[in-house]
mmCIF file of C-alpha atoms in Angstrom:
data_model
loop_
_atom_site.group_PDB
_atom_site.id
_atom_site.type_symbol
_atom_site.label_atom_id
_atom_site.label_comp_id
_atom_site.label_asym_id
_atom_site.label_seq_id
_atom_site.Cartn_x
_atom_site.Cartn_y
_atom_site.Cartn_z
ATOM 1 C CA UNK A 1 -33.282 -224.322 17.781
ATOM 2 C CA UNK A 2 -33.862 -220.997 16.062
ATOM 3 C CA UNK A 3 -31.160 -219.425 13.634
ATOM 4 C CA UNK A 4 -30.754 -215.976 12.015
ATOM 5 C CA UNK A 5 -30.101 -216.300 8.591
ATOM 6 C CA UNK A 6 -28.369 -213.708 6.222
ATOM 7 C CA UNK A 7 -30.507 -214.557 2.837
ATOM 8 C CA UNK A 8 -28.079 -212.457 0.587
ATOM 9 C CA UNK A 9 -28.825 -209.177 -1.506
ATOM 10 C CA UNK A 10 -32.157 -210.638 -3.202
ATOM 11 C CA UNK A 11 -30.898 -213.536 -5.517
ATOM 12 C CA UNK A 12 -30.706 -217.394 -4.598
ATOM 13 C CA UNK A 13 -26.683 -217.071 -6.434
ATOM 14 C CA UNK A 14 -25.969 -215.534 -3.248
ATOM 15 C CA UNK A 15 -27.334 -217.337 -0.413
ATOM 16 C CA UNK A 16 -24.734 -219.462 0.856
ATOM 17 C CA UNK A 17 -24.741 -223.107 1.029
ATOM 18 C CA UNK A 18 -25.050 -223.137 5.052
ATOM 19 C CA UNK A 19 -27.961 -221.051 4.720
ATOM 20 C CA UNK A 20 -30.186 -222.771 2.007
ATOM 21 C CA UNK A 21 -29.588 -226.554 4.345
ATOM 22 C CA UNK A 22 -30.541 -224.339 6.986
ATOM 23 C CA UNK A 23 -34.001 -222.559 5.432
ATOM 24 C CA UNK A 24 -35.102 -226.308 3.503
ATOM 25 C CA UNK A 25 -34.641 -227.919 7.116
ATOM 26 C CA UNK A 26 -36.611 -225.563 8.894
ATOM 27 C CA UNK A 27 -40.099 -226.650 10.718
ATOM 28 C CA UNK A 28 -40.654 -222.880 10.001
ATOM 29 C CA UNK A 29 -39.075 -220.146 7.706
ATOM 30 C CA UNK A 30 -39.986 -216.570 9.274
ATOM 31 C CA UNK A 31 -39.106 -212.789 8.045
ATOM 32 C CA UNK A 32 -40.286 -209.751 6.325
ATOM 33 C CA UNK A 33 -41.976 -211.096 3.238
ATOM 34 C CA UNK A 34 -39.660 -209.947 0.701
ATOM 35 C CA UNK A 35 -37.335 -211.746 2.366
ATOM 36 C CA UNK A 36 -39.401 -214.957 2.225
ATOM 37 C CA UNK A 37 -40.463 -214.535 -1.237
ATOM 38 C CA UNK A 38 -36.320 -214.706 -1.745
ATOM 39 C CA UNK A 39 -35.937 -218.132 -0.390
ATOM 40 C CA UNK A 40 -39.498 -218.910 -0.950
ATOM 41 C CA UNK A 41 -38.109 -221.646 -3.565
ATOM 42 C CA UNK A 42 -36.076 -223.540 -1.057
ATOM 43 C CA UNK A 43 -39.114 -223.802 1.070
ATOM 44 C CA UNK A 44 -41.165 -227.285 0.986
ATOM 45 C CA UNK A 45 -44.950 -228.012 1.576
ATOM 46 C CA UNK A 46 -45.153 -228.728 5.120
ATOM 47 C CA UNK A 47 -42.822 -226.147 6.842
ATOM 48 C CA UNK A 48 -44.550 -223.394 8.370
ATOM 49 C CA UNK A 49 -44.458 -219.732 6.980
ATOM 50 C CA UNK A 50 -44.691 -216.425 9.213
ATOM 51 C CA UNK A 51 -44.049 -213.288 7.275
ATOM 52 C CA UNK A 52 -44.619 -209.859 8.877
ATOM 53 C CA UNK A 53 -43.653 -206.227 8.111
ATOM 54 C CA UNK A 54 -42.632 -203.163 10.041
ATOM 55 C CA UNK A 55 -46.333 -203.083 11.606
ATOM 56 C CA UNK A 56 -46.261 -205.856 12.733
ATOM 57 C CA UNK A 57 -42.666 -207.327 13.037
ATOM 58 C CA UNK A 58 -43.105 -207.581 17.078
ATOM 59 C CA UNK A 59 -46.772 -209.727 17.151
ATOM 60 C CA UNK A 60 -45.165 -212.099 14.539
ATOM 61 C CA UNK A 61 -41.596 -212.965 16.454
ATOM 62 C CA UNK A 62 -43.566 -213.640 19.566
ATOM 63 C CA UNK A 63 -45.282 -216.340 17.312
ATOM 64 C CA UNK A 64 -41.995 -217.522 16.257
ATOM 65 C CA UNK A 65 -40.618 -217.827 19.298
ATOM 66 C CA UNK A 66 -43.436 -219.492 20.967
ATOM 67 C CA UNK A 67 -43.028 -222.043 18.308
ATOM 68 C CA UNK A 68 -39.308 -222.193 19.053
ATOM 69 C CA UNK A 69 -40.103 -222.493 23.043
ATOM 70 C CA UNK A 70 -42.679 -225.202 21.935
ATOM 71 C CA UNK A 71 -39.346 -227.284 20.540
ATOM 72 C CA UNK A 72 -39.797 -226.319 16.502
ATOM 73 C CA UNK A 73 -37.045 -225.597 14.603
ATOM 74 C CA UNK A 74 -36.975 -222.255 12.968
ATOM 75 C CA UNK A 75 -34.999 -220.305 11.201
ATOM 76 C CA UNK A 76 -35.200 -216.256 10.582
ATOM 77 C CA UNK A 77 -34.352 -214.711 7.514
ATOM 78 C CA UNK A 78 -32.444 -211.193 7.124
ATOM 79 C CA UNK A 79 -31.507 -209.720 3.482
ATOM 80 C CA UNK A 80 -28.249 -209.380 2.948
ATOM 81 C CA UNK A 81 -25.838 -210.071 5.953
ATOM 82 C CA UNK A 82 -27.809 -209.770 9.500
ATOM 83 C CA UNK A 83 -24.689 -207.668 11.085
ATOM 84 C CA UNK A 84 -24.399 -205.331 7.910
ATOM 85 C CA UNK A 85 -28.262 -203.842 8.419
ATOM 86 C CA UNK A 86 -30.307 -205.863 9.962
ATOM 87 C CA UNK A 87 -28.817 -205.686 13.789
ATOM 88 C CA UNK A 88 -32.039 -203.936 15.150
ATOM 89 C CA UNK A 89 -34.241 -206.742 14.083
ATOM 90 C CA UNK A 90 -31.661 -209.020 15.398
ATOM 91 C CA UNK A 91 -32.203 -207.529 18.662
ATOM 92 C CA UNK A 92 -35.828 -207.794 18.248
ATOM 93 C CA UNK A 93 -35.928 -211.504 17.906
ATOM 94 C CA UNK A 94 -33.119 -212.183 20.703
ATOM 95 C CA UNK A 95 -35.766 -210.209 22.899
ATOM 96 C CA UNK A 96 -38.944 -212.197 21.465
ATOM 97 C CA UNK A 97 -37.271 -215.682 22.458
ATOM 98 C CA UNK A 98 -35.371 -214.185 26.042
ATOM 99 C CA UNK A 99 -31.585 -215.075 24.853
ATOM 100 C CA UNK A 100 -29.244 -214.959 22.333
ATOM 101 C CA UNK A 101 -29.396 -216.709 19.095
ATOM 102 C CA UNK A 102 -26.913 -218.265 16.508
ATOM 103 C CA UNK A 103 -26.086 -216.544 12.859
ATOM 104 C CA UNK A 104 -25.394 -217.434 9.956
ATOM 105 C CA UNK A 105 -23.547 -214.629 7.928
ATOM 106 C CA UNK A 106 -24.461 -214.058 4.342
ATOM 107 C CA UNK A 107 -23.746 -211.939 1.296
ATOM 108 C CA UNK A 108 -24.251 -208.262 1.953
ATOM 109 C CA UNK A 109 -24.914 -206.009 -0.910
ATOM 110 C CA UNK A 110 -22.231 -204.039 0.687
ATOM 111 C CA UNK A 111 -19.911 -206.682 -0.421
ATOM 112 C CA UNK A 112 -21.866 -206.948 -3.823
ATOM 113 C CA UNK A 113 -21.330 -203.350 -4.100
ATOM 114 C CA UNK A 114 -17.689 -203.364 -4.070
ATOM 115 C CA UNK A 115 -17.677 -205.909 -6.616
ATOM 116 C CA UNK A 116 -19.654 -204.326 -8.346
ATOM 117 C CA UNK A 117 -17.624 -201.002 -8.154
ATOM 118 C CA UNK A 118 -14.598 -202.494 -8.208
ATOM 119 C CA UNK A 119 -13.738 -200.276 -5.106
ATOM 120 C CA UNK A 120 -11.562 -201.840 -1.821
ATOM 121 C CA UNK A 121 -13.196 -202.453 1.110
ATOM 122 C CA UNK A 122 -9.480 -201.110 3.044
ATOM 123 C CA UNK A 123 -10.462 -197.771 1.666
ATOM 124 C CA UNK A 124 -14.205 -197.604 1.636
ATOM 125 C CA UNK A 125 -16.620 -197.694 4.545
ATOM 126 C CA UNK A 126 -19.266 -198.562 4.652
ATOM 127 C CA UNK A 127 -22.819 -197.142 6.688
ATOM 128 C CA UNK A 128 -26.510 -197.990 6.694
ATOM 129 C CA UNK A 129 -29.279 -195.223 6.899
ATOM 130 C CA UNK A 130 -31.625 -198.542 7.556
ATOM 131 C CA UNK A 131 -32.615 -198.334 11.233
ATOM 132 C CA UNK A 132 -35.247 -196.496 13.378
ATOM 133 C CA UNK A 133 -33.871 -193.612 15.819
ATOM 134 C CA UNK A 134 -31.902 -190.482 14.913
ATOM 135 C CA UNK A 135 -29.742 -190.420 12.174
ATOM 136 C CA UNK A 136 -27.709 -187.064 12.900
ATOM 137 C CA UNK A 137 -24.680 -189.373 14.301
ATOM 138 C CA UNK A 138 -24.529 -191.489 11.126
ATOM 139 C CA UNK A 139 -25.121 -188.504 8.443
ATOM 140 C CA UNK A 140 -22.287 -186.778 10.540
ATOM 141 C CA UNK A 141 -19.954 -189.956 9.950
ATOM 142 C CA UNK A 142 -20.344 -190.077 6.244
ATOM 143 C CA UNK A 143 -20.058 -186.115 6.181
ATOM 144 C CA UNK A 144 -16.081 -186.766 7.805
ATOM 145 C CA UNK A 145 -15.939 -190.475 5.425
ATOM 146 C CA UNK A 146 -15.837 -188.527 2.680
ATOM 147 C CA UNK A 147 -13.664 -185.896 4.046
ATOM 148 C CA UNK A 148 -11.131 -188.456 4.981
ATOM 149 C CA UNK A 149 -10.670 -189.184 1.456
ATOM 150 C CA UNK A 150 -12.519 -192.507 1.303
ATOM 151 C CA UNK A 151 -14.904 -194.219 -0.639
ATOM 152 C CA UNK A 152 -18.811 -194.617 0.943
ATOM 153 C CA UNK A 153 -21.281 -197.583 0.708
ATOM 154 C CA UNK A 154 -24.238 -195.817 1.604
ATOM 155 C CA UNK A 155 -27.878 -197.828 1.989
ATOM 156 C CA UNK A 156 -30.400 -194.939 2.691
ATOM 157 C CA UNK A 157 -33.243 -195.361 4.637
ATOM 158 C CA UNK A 158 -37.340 -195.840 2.968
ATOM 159 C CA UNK A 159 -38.776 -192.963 2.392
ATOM 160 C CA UNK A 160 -36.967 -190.172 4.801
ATOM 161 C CA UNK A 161 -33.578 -189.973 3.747
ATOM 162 C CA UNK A 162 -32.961 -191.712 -0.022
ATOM 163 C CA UNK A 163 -30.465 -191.127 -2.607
ATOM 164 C CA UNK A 164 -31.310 -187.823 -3.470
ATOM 165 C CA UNK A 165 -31.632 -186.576 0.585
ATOM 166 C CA UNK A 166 -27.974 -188.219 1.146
ATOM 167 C CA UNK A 167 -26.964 -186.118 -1.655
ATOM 168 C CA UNK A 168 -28.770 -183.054 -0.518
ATOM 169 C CA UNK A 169 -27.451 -182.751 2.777
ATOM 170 C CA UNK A 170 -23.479 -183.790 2.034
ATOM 171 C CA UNK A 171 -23.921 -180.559 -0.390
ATOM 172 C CA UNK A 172 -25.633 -178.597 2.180
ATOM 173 C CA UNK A 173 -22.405 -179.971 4.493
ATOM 174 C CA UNK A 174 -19.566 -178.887 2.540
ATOM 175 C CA UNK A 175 -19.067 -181.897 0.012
ATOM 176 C CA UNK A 176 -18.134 -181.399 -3.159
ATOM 177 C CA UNK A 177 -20.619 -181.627 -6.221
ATOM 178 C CA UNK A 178 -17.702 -183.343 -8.399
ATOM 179 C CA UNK A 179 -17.338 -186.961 -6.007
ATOM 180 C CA UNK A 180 -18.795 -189.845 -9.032
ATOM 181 C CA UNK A 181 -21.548 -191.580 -7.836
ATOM 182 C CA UNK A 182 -23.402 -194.795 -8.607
ATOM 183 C CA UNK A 183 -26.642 -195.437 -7.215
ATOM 184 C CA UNK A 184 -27.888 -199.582 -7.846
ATOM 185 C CA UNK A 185 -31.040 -200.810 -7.872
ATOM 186 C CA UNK A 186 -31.692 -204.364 -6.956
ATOM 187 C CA UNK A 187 -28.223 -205.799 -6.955
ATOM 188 C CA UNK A 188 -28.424 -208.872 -8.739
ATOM 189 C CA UNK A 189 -28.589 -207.261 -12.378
ATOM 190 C CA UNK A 190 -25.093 -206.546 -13.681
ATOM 191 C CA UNK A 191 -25.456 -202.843 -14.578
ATOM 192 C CA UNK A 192 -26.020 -199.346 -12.416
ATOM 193 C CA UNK A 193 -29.213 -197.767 -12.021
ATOM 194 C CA UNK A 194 -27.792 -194.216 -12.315
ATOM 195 C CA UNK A 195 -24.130 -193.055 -12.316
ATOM 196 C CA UNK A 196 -23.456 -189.095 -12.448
ATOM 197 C CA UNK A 197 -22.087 -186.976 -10.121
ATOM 198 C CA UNK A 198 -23.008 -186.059 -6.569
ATOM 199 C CA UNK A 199 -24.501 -182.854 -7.652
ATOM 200 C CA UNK A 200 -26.526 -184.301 -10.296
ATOM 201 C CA UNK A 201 -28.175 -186.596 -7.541
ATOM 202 C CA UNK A 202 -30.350 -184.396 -5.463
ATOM 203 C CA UNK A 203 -33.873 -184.635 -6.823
ATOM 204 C CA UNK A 204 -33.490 -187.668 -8.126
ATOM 205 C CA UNK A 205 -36.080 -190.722 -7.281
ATOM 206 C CA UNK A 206 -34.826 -194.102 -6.744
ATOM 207 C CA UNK A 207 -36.854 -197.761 -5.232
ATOM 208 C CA UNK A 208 -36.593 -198.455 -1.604
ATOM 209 C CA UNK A 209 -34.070 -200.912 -2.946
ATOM 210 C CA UNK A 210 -31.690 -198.976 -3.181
ATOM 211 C CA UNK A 211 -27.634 -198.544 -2.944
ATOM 212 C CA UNK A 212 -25.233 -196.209 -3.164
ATOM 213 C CA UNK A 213 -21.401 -195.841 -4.028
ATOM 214 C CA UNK A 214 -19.804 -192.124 -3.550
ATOM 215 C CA UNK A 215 -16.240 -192.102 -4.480
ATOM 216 C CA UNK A 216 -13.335 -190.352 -2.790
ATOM 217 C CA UNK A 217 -12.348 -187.232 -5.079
ATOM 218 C CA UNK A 218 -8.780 -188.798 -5.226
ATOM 219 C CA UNK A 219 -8.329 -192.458 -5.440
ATOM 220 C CA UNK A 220 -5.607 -193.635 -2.574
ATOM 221 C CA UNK A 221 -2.348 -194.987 -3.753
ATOM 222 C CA UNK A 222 -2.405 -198.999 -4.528
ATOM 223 C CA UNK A 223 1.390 -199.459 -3.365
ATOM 224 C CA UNK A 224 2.253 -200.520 -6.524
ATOM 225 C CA UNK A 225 2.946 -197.279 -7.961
ATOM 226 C CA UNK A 226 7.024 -197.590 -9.835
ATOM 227 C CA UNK A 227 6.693 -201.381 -9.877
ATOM 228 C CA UNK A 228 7.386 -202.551 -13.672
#
């Protein structure tokens, strides 16, 4: 058996219950090693650990999946939910073992977000910046997002295009400086890293764990406009 595993937005709170039976089970736990280090508690003495970065993400999942071939159980572990940002590397372990493997959804700090923001998903969409390839067709999207009047969940992408570049080129594209902004660090603390406007954000530094909300101009209707 091997199973992908969405570990939640970097707290234990939000790993789901499916998913913690599923990593303390495991004959081995594999992922990026922040990832590990987030479920690193649920993890006993005798499972196996294989942590890996970008480098070397390929080398380490054919290790994983020889161990899987060799009858192991093992489980992979995403952040946040595997079909929210992590769909590349998905593909990159389906290829590793030669056919497709089960997932378990978790928590996305998309969906954290929202909460957070108190924002409905209905009228905010939501894109992620955190893949390899060109990103012309996905800066284009939030470009027409936010001229659609809707609310963005934006995750930018280490080191190229952060906060302050997703800021920079919606200016350089027409948006307006006035859309609110809140940019969140780390999810699982309660408040906002930054909150300002988008033309206060360009120039500004922020972690690689990073998180932005951009606001329509106008907030849509509820529907419950007149009612008493």
């Amino acid at each position: 058996m091997i199973v992908c595993v969405g570990a939640g937005p970097g707290h234990l709170d939000f790993l789901t219950r499916r998913g913690a039976e599923l990593v303390s089970n495991a004959d081995v736990v594999a992922g990026f090693a922040a990832v590990v280090d987030v479920v690193r508690p649920l993890l006993l003495a005798d499972q196996q650990v294989v942590t890996m970065g970008y480098r070397d993400q390929v080398a380490k999942l054919a290790e994983v999946a020889a161990l899987h071939h060799a009858g192991k159980n093992c489980v992979v572990v995403f952040m946040g939910d595997i079909h929210f940002s992590g769909f590349q590397f998905l593909e990159r372990v389906e290829k590793a073992c030669g056919h497709p493997v089960e997932t378990v959804p978790g928590i996305s700090s998309a969906q954290l977000l929202a909460s957070r923001g108190r924002v409905c998903f209905d009228e905010t969409t939501f894109l992620t910046f955190h893949r390899r390839g060109d990103l012309t067709p996905f800066k284009t999207h939030l470009r027409d997002v936010l001229r659609a009047g809707r609310n963005a969940i934006v995750i930018p992408r280490p080191w190229d295009f952060m906060p302050g570049d997703v800021a920079a080129y919606l200016l350089a594209h027409g948006a307006s400086p006035a859309h609110r902004v809140e940019v969140w660090e780390n999810l699982s603390r309660d408040e906002a890293a930054w909150r300002g406007n988008l033309g206060e954000l360009e120039g500004r530094a922020f972690s690689d764990m990073s998180i932005l909300l951009i606001r329509a101009l106008t907030p849509l209707p509820t529907g419950l406009e007149g009612e008493a």
